[in-house]
Amino acid sequence: MEKNVTDFKSCLKPMPDILVSCRSKDGEDNALAVRYAGNCSYNPPMIMVGIVPSRHSYNMIKETGVFVVNLVSEDQREQYAYLGSRSGRDEDKLKALGMNVGEGVKVNAPLLLDSPVSIECKVVDSIMTGSHEMFVGKVEYVHAKEDLIKENGSIDYSKIDLLKFR
Ligand SMILES: Cc1cc2nc3c(=O)[nH]c(=O)nc-3n(C[C@H](O)[C@H](O)[C@H](O)COP(=O)(O)O)c2cc1C
């Protein structure tokens, strides 16, 4: 006999584990763990990320209108847990972790250089869905480690040991 599901929260699985990096208008860099994210347009390529307004990163993305989606490999688990549990309001998380940070090519935001893939995005729209604001970002530039890029210019995801946080 079928039982009723009563907990509707986050029932779409699997969810990706990504790090969203961003910069304030004063040049402060930050990153947070995000699972509410996905592709939302094929042409033009767009990605949406869901950020809760109480996050320190929220104001940064609101202010600058740009963010970077960084894919996370299993060997970045500790960094992911830290960036997903501490706030940039209280400390410079990227510095505390000694993370390698680079500069966006098309957007004024930091790249997480330890990530296998980093996707630069410009916010073109957003919608307050409830707990999260979904920021729709147009993909402006994609960085990937050289050995991950195939002859045709696409990414060989089979070579990445993507983090499954829990
Ligand atoms: C596995 C995991 C997934 C998370 N997903 C989201 C998310 O989708 N959106 C969000 O706003 N916060 C999410 N968080 C929480 C933020 O990463 C966390 O509150 C972080 O400390 C915020 O950092 P900030 O205040 O420096 O922006 C997640 C945390 C974890 C551990």
PDB file of C-alpha atoms and ligand atoms in Angstrom:
ATOM      1  CA  MET A   1       0.000   0.000   0.000  1.00  0.00           C
ATOM      2  CA  GLU A   2       1.279   3.466  -0.901  1.00  0.00           C
ATOM      3  CA  LYS A   3       1.995   5.936   1.909  1.00  0.00           C
ATOM      4  CA  ASN A   4       1.633   9.699   1.421  1.00  0.00           C
ATOM      5  CA  VAL A   5       4.808  11.720   1.168  1.00  0.00           C
ATOM      6  CA  THR A   6       4.368  14.659   3.548  1.00  0.00           C
ATOM      7  CA  ASP A   7       7.804  16.269   3.296  1.00  0.00           C
ATOM      8  CA  PHE A   8       7.971  18.087  -0.065  1.00  0.00           C
ATOM      9  CA  LYS A   9      11.250  19.901   0.575  1.00  0.00           C
ATOM     10  CA  SER A  10      14.088  19.445  -1.944  1.00  0.00           C
ATOM     11  CA  CYS A  11      12.330  16.411  -3.414  1.00  0.00           C
ATOM     12  CA  LEU A  12      13.957  16.792  -6.841  1.00  0.00           C
ATOM     13  CA  LYS A  13      17.181  14.775  -6.743  1.00  0.00           C
ATOM     14  CA  PRO A  14      20.027  14.588  -7.467  1.00  0.00           C
ATOM     15  CA  MET A  15      21.081  18.139  -6.733  1.00  0.00           C
ATOM     16  CA  PRO A  16      24.465  19.414  -7.870  1.00  0.00           C
ATOM     17  CA  ASP A  17      27.097  20.440  -5.331  1.00  0.00           C
ATOM     18  CA  ILE A  18      28.637  23.673  -6.560  1.00  0.00           C
ATOM     19  CA  LEU A  19      30.538  26.613  -5.145  1.00  0.00           C
ATOM     20  CA  VAL A  20      29.315  30.039  -6.179  1.00  0.00           C
ATOM     21  CA  SER A  21      32.000  32.699  -5.952  1.00  0.00           C
ATOM     22  CA  CYS A  22      31.293  36.415  -5.956  1.00  0.00           C
ATOM     23  CA  ARG A  23      32.736  39.828  -5.154  1.00  0.00           C
ATOM     24  CA  SER A  24      31.291  42.869  -3.384  1.00  0.00           C
ATOM     25  CA  LYS A  25      31.380  46.283  -5.016  1.00  0.00           C
ATOM     26  CA  ASP A  26      34.244  47.087  -2.600  1.00  0.00           C
ATOM     27  CA  GLY A  27      36.306  44.172  -3.928  1.00  0.00           C
ATOM     28  CA  GLU A  28      35.703  41.658  -1.119  1.00  0.00           C
ATOM     29  CA  ASP A  29      35.767  38.075  -2.433  1.00  0.00           C
ATOM     30  CA  ASN A  30      33.566  35.280  -1.107  1.00  0.00           C
ATOM     31  CA  ALA A  31      32.131  31.875  -1.968  1.00  0.00           C
ATOM     32  CA  LEU A  32      29.356  29.650  -0.655  1.00  0.00           C
ATOM     33  CA  ALA A  33      28.112  26.112  -1.159  1.00  0.00           C
ATOM     34  CA  VAL A  34      24.958  25.909  -3.292  1.00  0.00           C
ATOM     35  CA  ARG A  35      22.715  22.986  -4.190  1.00  0.00           C
ATOM     36  CA  TYR A  36      19.718  24.894  -5.554  1.00  0.00           C
ATOM     37  CA  ALA A  37      21.098  25.290  -9.063  1.00  0.00           C
ATOM     38  CA  GLY A  38      20.667  24.043 -12.584  1.00  0.00           C
ATOM     39  CA  ASN A  39      20.819  24.716 -16.296  1.00  0.00           C
ATOM     40  CA  CYS A  40      17.852  26.834 -17.326  1.00  0.00           C
ATOM     41  CA  SER A  41      18.499  27.681 -20.980  1.00  0.00           C
ATOM     42  CA  TYR A  42      20.295  25.816 -23.757  1.00  0.00           C
ATOM     43  CA  ASN A  43      20.327  28.684 -26.217  1.00  0.00           C
ATOM     44  CA  PRO A  44      21.610  31.082 -25.016  1.00  0.00           C
ATOM     45  CA  PRO A  45      23.354  29.025 -22.329  1.00  0.00           C
ATOM     46  CA  MET A  46      22.066  30.039 -18.883  1.00  0.00           C
ATOM     47  CA  ILE A  47      22.366  28.726 -15.356  1.00  0.00           C
ATOM     48  CA  MET A  48      20.281  29.609 -12.322  1.00  0.00           C
ATOM     49  CA  VAL A  49      21.453  29.594  -8.731  1.00  0.00           C
ATOM     50  CA  GLY A  50      19.198  29.933  -5.688  1.00  0.00           C
ATOM     51  CA  ILE A  51      20.542  32.105  -2.885  1.00  0.00           C
ATOM     52  CA  VAL A  52      18.832  32.757   0.460  1.00  0.00           C
ATOM     53  CA  PRO A  53      18.688  36.516   1.161  1.00  0.00           C
ATOM     54  CA  SER A  54      20.357  36.147   4.574  1.00  0.00           C
ATOM     55  CA  ARG A  55      23.599  34.892   2.976  1.00  0.00           C
ATOM     56  CA  HIS A  56      26.480  37.353   2.851  1.00  0.00           C
ATOM     57  CA  SER A  57      26.958  36.398  -0.803  1.00  0.00           C
ATOM     58  CA  TYR A  58      23.381  37.440  -1.617  1.00  0.00           C
ATOM     59  CA  ASN A  59      24.105  41.164  -1.306  1.00  0.00           C
ATOM     60  CA  MET A  60      27.283  40.773  -3.346  1.00  0.00           C
ATOM     61  CA  ILE A  61      25.449  39.176  -6.271  1.00  0.00           C
ATOM     62  CA  LYS A  62      22.656  41.745  -5.995  1.00  0.00           C
ATOM     63  CA  GLU A  63      25.188  44.594  -6.073  1.00  0.00           C
ATOM     64  CA  THR A  64      27.444  43.444  -8.873  1.00  0.00           C
ATOM     65  CA  GLY A  65      25.058  41.328 -10.975  1.00  0.00           C
ATOM     66  CA  VAL A  66      27.681  38.654 -11.609  1.00  0.00           C
ATOM     67  CA  PHE A  67      28.726  35.295 -10.144  1.00  0.00           C
ATOM     68  CA  VAL A  68      30.878  32.293 -10.950  1.00  0.00           C
ATOM     69  CA  VAL A  69      29.675  28.686 -10.721  1.00  0.00           C
ATOM     70  CA  ASN A  70      32.564  26.412  -9.758  1.00  0.00           C
ATOM     71  CA  LEU A  71      32.186  22.641 -10.067  1.00  0.00           C
ATOM     72  CA  VAL A  72      33.571  20.728  -7.104  1.00  0.00           C
ATOM     73  CA  SER A  73      35.579  17.520  -7.107  1.00  0.00           C
ATOM     74  CA  GLU A  74      35.641  14.958  -4.310  1.00  0.00           C
ATOM     75  CA  ASP A  75      39.076  16.160  -3.143  1.00  0.00           C
ATOM     76  CA  GLN A  76      37.530  19.589  -2.368  1.00  0.00           C
ATOM     77  CA  ARG A  77      35.098  18.152   0.201  1.00  0.00           C
ATOM     78  CA  GLU A  78      36.668  19.968   3.166  1.00  0.00           C
ATOM     79  CA  GLN A  79      36.638  23.341   1.396  1.00  0.00           C
ATOM     80  CA  TYR A  80      33.021  22.754   0.400  1.00  0.00           C
ATOM     81  CA  ALA A  81      31.961  21.983   3.980  1.00  0.00           C
ATOM     82  CA  TYR A  82      33.746  25.073   5.276  1.00  0.00           C
ATOM     83  CA  LEU A  83      32.374  27.452   2.651  1.00  0.00           C
ATOM     84  CA  GLY A  84      28.901  26.008   3.240  1.00  0.00           C
ATOM     85  CA  SER A  85      28.901  26.445   7.002  1.00  0.00           C
ATOM     86  CA  ARG A  86      30.793  29.668   7.737  1.00  0.00           C
ATOM     87  CA  SER A  87      29.856  33.157   6.596  1.00  0.00           C
ATOM     88  CA  GLY A  88      31.989  35.693   4.784  1.00  0.00           C
ATOM     89  CA  ARG A  89      30.330  38.212   7.079  1.00  0.00           C
ATOM     90  CA  ASP A  90      32.590  36.982   9.906  1.00  0.00           C
ATOM     91  CA  GLU A  91      35.826  36.150   8.113  1.00  0.00           C
ATOM     92  CA  ASP A  92      37.619  35.969   4.782  1.00  0.00           C
ATOM     93  CA  LYS A  93      36.790  32.309   4.091  1.00  0.00           C
ATOM     94  CA  LEU A  94      38.884  32.050   0.937  1.00  0.00           C
ATOM     95  CA  LYS A  95      41.946  33.333   2.779  1.00  0.00           C
ATOM     96  CA  ALA A  96      41.295  31.114   5.809  1.00  0.00           C
ATOM     97  CA  LEU A  97      41.299  28.076   3.505  1.00  0.00           C
ATOM     98  CA  GLY A  98      44.322  29.293   1.552  1.00  0.00           C
ATOM     99  CA  MET A  99      42.367  28.871  -1.653  1.00  0.00           C
ATOM    100  CA  ASN A 100      43.801  29.702  -5.053  1.00  0.00           C
ATOM    101  CA  VAL A 101      41.742  32.498  -6.502  1.00  0.00           C
ATOM    102  CA  GLY A 102      41.887  33.890 -10.039  1.00  0.00           C
ATOM    103  CA  GLU A 103      40.193  36.667 -11.967  1.00  0.00           C
ATOM    104  CA  GLY A 104      37.175  36.338 -14.194  1.00  0.00           C
ATOM    105  CA  VAL A 105      37.811  37.037 -17.877  1.00  0.00           C
ATOM    106  CA  LYS A 106      34.371  38.496 -18.627  1.00  0.00           C
ATOM    107  CA  VAL A 107      32.997  39.275 -15.170  1.00  0.00           C
ATOM    108  CA  ASN A 108      34.418  41.091 -12.164  1.00  0.00           C
ATOM    109  CA  ALA A 109      34.307  38.106  -9.797  1.00  0.00           C
ATOM    110  CA  PRO A 110      36.799  35.570  -8.444  1.00  0.00           C
ATOM    111  CA  LEU A 111      37.392  32.099  -9.918  1.00  0.00           C
ATOM    112  CA  LEU A 112      38.177  29.167  -7.641  1.00  0.00           C
ATOM    113  CA  LEU A 113      41.255  27.781  -9.371  1.00  0.00           C
ATOM    114  CA  ASP A 114      41.184  24.411  -7.557  1.00  0.00           C
ATOM    115  CA  SER A 115      37.858  23.658  -9.218  1.00  0.00           C
ATOM    116  CA  PRO A 116      37.927  21.596 -12.417  1.00  0.00           C
ATOM    117  CA  VAL A 117      35.427  23.899 -14.149  1.00  0.00           C
ATOM    118  CA  SER A 118      34.433  27.525 -13.482  1.00  0.00           C
ATOM    119  CA  ILE A 119      31.561  29.206 -15.295  1.00  0.00           C
ATOM    120  CA  GLU A 120      31.356  33.000 -15.406  1.00  0.00           C
ATOM    121  CA  CYS A 121      27.786  34.329 -15.377  1.00  0.00           C
ATOM    122  CA  LYS A 122      26.057  37.687 -15.725  1.00  0.00           C
ATOM    123  CA  VAL A 123      22.672  38.037 -14.003  1.00  0.00           C
ATOM    124  CA  VAL A 124      19.962  38.704 -16.596  1.00  0.00           C
ATOM    125  CA  ASP A 125      16.939  38.109 -14.374  1.00  0.00           C
ATOM    126  CA  SER A 126      15.911  36.909 -10.951  1.00  0.00           C
ATOM    127  CA  ILE A 127      12.809  35.647  -9.229  1.00  0.00           C
ATOM    128  CA  MET A 128      12.041  35.404  -5.534  1.00  0.00           C
ATOM    129  CA  THR A 129      10.584  31.921  -5.392  1.00  0.00           C
ATOM    130  CA  GLY A 130      10.131  31.687  -1.638  1.00  0.00           C
ATOM    131  CA  SER A 131      13.065  30.832   0.592  1.00  0.00           C
ATOM    132  CA  HIS A 132      15.506  31.464  -2.265  1.00  0.00           C
ATOM    133  CA  GLU A 133      16.011  34.098  -4.930  1.00  0.00           C
ATOM    134  CA  MET A 134      16.787  32.376  -8.197  1.00  0.00           C
ATOM    135  CA  PHE A 135      19.400  34.338 -10.118  1.00  0.00           C
ATOM    136  CA  VAL A 136      19.397  33.577 -13.813  1.00  0.00           C
ATOM    137  CA  GLY A 137      22.915  33.974 -15.161  1.00  0.00           C
ATOM    138  CA  LYS A 138      23.914  34.112 -18.809  1.00  0.00           C
ATOM    139  CA  VAL A 139      27.070  32.075 -19.326  1.00  0.00           C
ATOM    140  CA  GLU A 140      29.804  34.478 -20.438  1.00  0.00           C
ATOM    141  CA  TYR A 141      32.924  32.293 -20.247  1.00  0.00           C
ATOM    142  CA  VAL A 142      33.792  28.724 -19.218  1.00  0.00           C
ATOM    143  CA  HIS A 143      37.159  27.693 -17.773  1.00  0.00           C
ATOM    144  CA  ALA A 144      38.187  24.041 -17.558  1.00  0.00           C
ATOM    145  CA  LYS A 145      41.432  22.249 -16.770  1.00  0.00           C
ATOM    146  CA  GLU A 146      43.221  21.560 -20.037  1.00  0.00           C
ATOM    147  CA  ASP A 147      43.025  17.754 -19.825  1.00  0.00           C
ATOM    148  CA  LEU A 148      39.225  17.967 -19.494  1.00  0.00           C
ATOM    149  CA  ILE A 149      38.617  19.737 -22.789  1.00  0.00           C
ATOM    150  CA  LYS A 150      37.731  17.496 -25.724  1.00  0.00           C
ATOM    151  CA  GLU A 151      38.763  18.058 -29.357  1.00  0.00           C
ATOM    152  CA  ASN A 152      35.326  19.576 -30.120  1.00  0.00           C
ATOM    153  CA  GLY A 153      35.625  22.114 -27.292  1.00  0.00           C
ATOM    154  CA  SER A 154      33.204  20.436 -24.891  1.00  0.00           C
ATOM    155  CA  ILE A 155      34.059  19.225 -21.395  1.00  0.00           C
ATOM    156  CA  ASP A 156      34.725  15.550 -20.666  1.00  0.00           C
ATOM    157  CA  TYR A 157      32.728  15.243 -17.425  1.00  0.00           C
ATOM    158  CA  SER A 158      33.577  11.536 -17.157  1.00  0.00           C
ATOM    159  CA  LYS A 159      37.084  12.613 -16.093  1.00  0.00           C
ATOM    160  CA  ILE A 160      35.800  14.628 -13.107  1.00  0.00           C
ATOM    161  CA  ASP A 161      35.160  12.928  -9.788  1.00  0.00           C
ATOM    162  CA  LEU A 162      32.289  15.252  -8.857  1.00  0.00           C
ATOM    163  CA  LEU A 163      31.583  15.729  -5.158  1.00  0.00           C
ATOM    164  CA  LYS A 164      28.440  14.105  -3.799  1.00  0.00           C
ATOM    165  CA  PHE A 165      28.336  15.917  -0.486  1.00  0.00           C
ATOM    166  CA  ARG A 166      25.674  13.797   1.187  1.00  0.00           C
TER     167      ARG A 166
HETATM  168  C1  LIG B   1      25.325  21.068   1.023  1.00  0.00           C
HETATM  169  C2  LIG B   1      24.960  22.519   1.176  1.00  0.00           C
HETATM  170  C3  LIG B   1      24.126  23.109   0.235  1.00  0.00           C
HETATM  171  C4  LIG B   1      23.752  24.459   0.350  1.00  0.00           C
HETATM  172  N1  LIG B   1      22.934  25.010  -0.600  1.00  0.00           N
HETATM  173  C5  LIG B   1      22.608  26.322  -0.506  1.00  0.00           C
HETATM  174  C6  LIG B   1      21.823  26.933  -1.529  1.00  0.00           C
HETATM  175  O1  LIG B   1      21.432  26.314  -2.507  1.00  0.00           O
HETATM  176  N2  LIG B   1      21.532  28.250  -1.391  1.00  0.00           N
HETATM  177  C7  LIG B   1      21.959  28.997  -0.321  1.00  0.00           C
HETATM  178  O2  LIG B   1      21.671  30.205  -0.245  1.00  0.00           O
HETATM  179  N3  LIG B   1      22.696  28.436   0.657  1.00  0.00           N
HETATM  180  C8  LIG B   1      23.051  27.137   0.578  1.00  0.00           C
HETATM  181  N4  LIG B   1      23.833  26.558   1.544  1.00  0.00           N
HETATM  182  C9  LIG B   1      24.215  27.334   2.712  1.00  0.00           C
HETATM  183  C10 LIG B   1      25.363  28.307   2.469  1.00  0.00           C
HETATM  184  O3  LIG B   1      26.399  27.721   1.717  1.00  0.00           O
HETATM  185  C11 LIG B   1      25.904  28.756   3.852  1.00  0.00           C
HETATM  186  O4  LIG B   1      24.865  29.359   4.592  1.00  0.00           O
HETATM  187  C12 LIG B   1      27.102  29.658   3.765  1.00  0.00           C
HETATM  188  O5  LIG B   1      27.706  29.692   5.045  1.00  0.00           O
HETATM  189  C13 LIG B   1      26.753  31.082   3.329  1.00  0.00           C
HETATM  190  O6  LIG B   1      27.933  31.805   3.201  1.00  0.00           O
HETATM  191  P1  LIG B   1      27.967  33.394   3.083  1.00  0.00           P
HETATM  192  O7  LIG B   1      27.177  33.956   4.260  1.00  0.00           O
HETATM  193  O8  LIG B   1      29.438  33.719   3.167  1.00  0.00           O
HETATM  194  O9  LIG B   1      27.367  33.767   1.778  1.00  0.00           O
HETATM  195  C14 LIG B   1      24.227  25.220   1.443  1.00  0.00           C
HETATM  196  C15 LIG B   1      25.083  24.623   2.381  1.00  0.00           C
HETATM  197  C16 LIG B   1      25.453  23.299   2.249  1.00  0.00           C
HETATM  198  C17 LIG B   1      26.379  22.675   3.254  1.00  0.00           C
END
